[in-house]
Short mmCIF file of C-alpha atoms in Angstrom, two decimals:
data_model
loop_
_atom_site.label_atom_id
_atom_site.label_comp_id
_atom_site.label_asym_id
_atom_site.label_seq_id
_atom_site.Cartn_x
_atom_site.Cartn_y
_atom_site.Cartn_z
CA UNK J 1498 61.59 -20.02 44.30
CA UNK J 1499 64.30 -22.64 44.19
CA UNK J 1500 68.00 -21.99 44.37
CA UNK J 1501 70.47 -24.42 42.82
CA UNK J 1502 74.13 -24.39 43.76
CA UNK J 1503 76.59 -26.55 41.84
CA UNK J 1504 79.97 -27.67 43.04
CA UNK J 1505 82.64 -30.19 42.16
CA UNK J 1506 83.89 -28.91 38.84
CA UNK J 1507 87.53 -28.45 38.05
CA UNK J 1508 90.46 -29.65 36.01
CA UNK J 1509 91.04 -33.36 35.53
CA UNK J 1510 93.20 -35.45 33.23
CA UNK J 1511 91.66 -37.69 30.61
CA UNK J 1512 90.57 -40.98 32.13
CA UNK J 1513 89.88 -39.44 35.50
CA UNK J 1514 86.64 -38.89 37.37
CA UNK J 1515 84.70 -36.04 38.91
CA UNK J 1516 81.52 -35.88 40.91
CA UNK J 1517 79.35 -32.80 40.54
CA UNK J 1518 76.86 -31.82 43.21
CA UNK J 1519 73.75 -29.69 42.97
CA UNK J 1520 72.16 -28.60 46.21
CA UNK J 1521 68.58 -27.33 46.02
CA UNK J 1522 67.02 -25.00 48.54
CA UNK J 1523 63.85 -22.97 48.84
CA UNK J 1524 60.41 -24.14 47.74
CA UNK J 1525 61.52 -27.61 46.79
CA UNK J 1526 58.27 -29.43 47.55
CA UNK J 1527 57.00 -28.68 44.05
CA UNK J 1528 60.06 -30.02 42.26
CA UNK J 1529 59.25 -33.06 40.14
CA UNK J 1530 62.57 -33.52 38.39
CA UNK J 1531 66.17 -32.43 38.33
CA UNK J 1532 68.86 -32.89 35.77
CA UNK J 1533 72.13 -31.86 34.23
CA UNK J 1534 73.00 -30.07 31.01
CA UNK J 1535 76.32 -29.06 29.55
CA UNK J 1536 77.59 -26.57 27.02
CA UNK J 1537 80.95 -26.84 25.35
CA UNK J 1538 82.61 -23.99 23.43
CA UNK J 1539 80.99 -23.58 20.04
CA UNK J 1540 78.25 -26.09 20.79
CA UNK J 1541 74.62 -25.91 21.79
CA UNK J 1542 73.64 -26.71 25.33
CA UNK J 1543 72.86 -30.42 25.52
CA UNK J 1544 70.98 -32.63 27.91
CA UNK J 1545 73.11 -34.95 30.03
CA UNK J 1546 70.96 -36.70 32.63
CA UNK J 1547 67.62 -36.61 34.42
CA UNK J 1548 66.24 -37.86 37.71
CA UNK J 1549 62.56 -37.86 38.63
CA UNK J 1550 60.96 -37.48 42.02
CA UNK J 1551 60.32 -41.23 42.12
CA UNK J 1552 64.02 -41.90 41.56
CA UNK J 1553 63.85 -42.99 37.94
CA UNK J 1554 66.93 -41.89 36.02
CA UNK J 1555 67.95 -41.39 32.43
CA UNK J 1556 71.31 -40.58 30.90
CA UNK J 1557 72.01 -39.42 27.37
CA UNK J 1558 72.80 -42.35 25.09
CA UNK J 1559 76.29 -41.14 24.29
CA UNK J 1560 77.17 -40.90 27.98
CA UNK J 1561 75.69 -44.13 29.28
CA UNK J 1562 78.26 -46.28 30.99
CA UNK J 1563 80.37 -43.30 32.01
CA UNK J 1564 77.95 -40.85 33.64
CA UNK J 1565 75.59 -41.65 36.52
CA UNK J 1566 72.99 -39.40 38.09
CA UNK J 1567 71.91 -39.98 41.68
CA UNK J 1568 70.48 -38.12 44.65
CA UNK J 1569 70.51 -37.73 48.39
CA UNK J 1570 66.94 -36.86 49.31
CA UNK J 1571 67.81 -35.99 52.89
CA UNK J 1572 70.16 -33.27 51.65
CA UNK J 1573 68.09 -32.19 48.63
CA UNK J 1574 71.13 -32.81 46.49
CA UNK J 1575 71.64 -34.47 43.13
CA UNK J 1576 74.96 -35.73 41.86
CA UNK J 1577 76.55 -36.38 38.52
CA UNK J 1578 79.30 -38.97 38.69
CA UNK J 1579 81.52 -38.66 35.63
CA UNK J 1580 83.98 -41.45 34.93
CA UNK J 1581 86.54 -42.11 32.21
CA UNK J 1582 86.48 -38.46 31.29
CA UNK J 1583 87.51 -37.37 27.83
CA UNK J 1584 88.63 -33.97 26.52
CA UNK J 1585 85.33 -33.86 24.64
CA UNK J 1586 83.55 -33.72 28.01
CA UNK J 1587 85.01 -30.27 28.64
CA UNK J 1588 82.08 -27.93 29.16
CA UNK J 1589 80.18 -25.82 31.60
CA UNK J 1590 77.81 -28.13 33.43
CA UNK J 1591 74.46 -26.77 34.57
CA UNK J 1592 72.04 -28.15 37.11
CA UNK J 1593 68.33 -27.80 36.32
CA UNK J 1594 65.10 -28.33 38.25
CA UNK J 1595 61.43 -27.97 37.52
CA UNK J 1596 57.87 -28.66 38.53
CA UNK J 1597 57.40 -30.73 35.38
CA UNK J 1598 59.75 -33.55 34.59
CA UNK J 1599 59.41 -33.20 30.83
CA UNK J 1600 60.24 -29.51 30.95
CA UNK J 1601 63.53 -30.34 32.65
CA UNK J 1602 64.24 -33.02 30.07
CA UNK J 1603 63.56 -30.74 27.11
CA UNK J 1604 65.58 -27.77 28.27
CA UNK J 1605 62.88 -25.53 29.72
CA UNK J 1606 63.22 -26.03 33.47
CA UNK J 1607 61.89 -23.58 35.99
CA UNK J 1608 65.32 -23.16 37.56
CA UNK J 1609 68.93 -23.20 36.42
CA UNK J 1610 72.11 -23.23 38.41
CA UNK J 1611 74.97 -20.92 37.55
CA UNK J 1612 77.08 -23.68 36.08
CA UNK J 1613 80.40 -25.21 36.98
CA UNK J 1614 83.37 -25.57 34.65
CA UNK J 1615 84.71 -29.02 33.91
CA UNK J 1616 87.96 -29.15 31.97
CA UNK J 1617 89.48 -32.44 30.86
CA UNK J 1618 93.06 -32.31 29.66
CA UNK J 1619 94.57 -34.78 27.22
#
């Protein structure tokens, strides 16, 4: 089992930045990929970013240039740096991890975090 704990969410004004953290613990040796999803009110959960075991990263096209995914391997932690935030970014952000990279990418990870609320005011 793997436990994912998110932190860093909160209230920020438009144009500001936040950095979300996701700390993984447990049987992490089998994890091949981690990523971030978000779900805004009235919208379907959407993929945000992905990072593979080898360090390769991908960010959703609409978020490229503003969002960056990274990791600290020593701390088993992934980050989501969110810059130039817009009210449309308001959502619950979820960390995900899985033994198969593609499963994380396509929304069927082995593990989900509880989510952290990000609210961007205008």
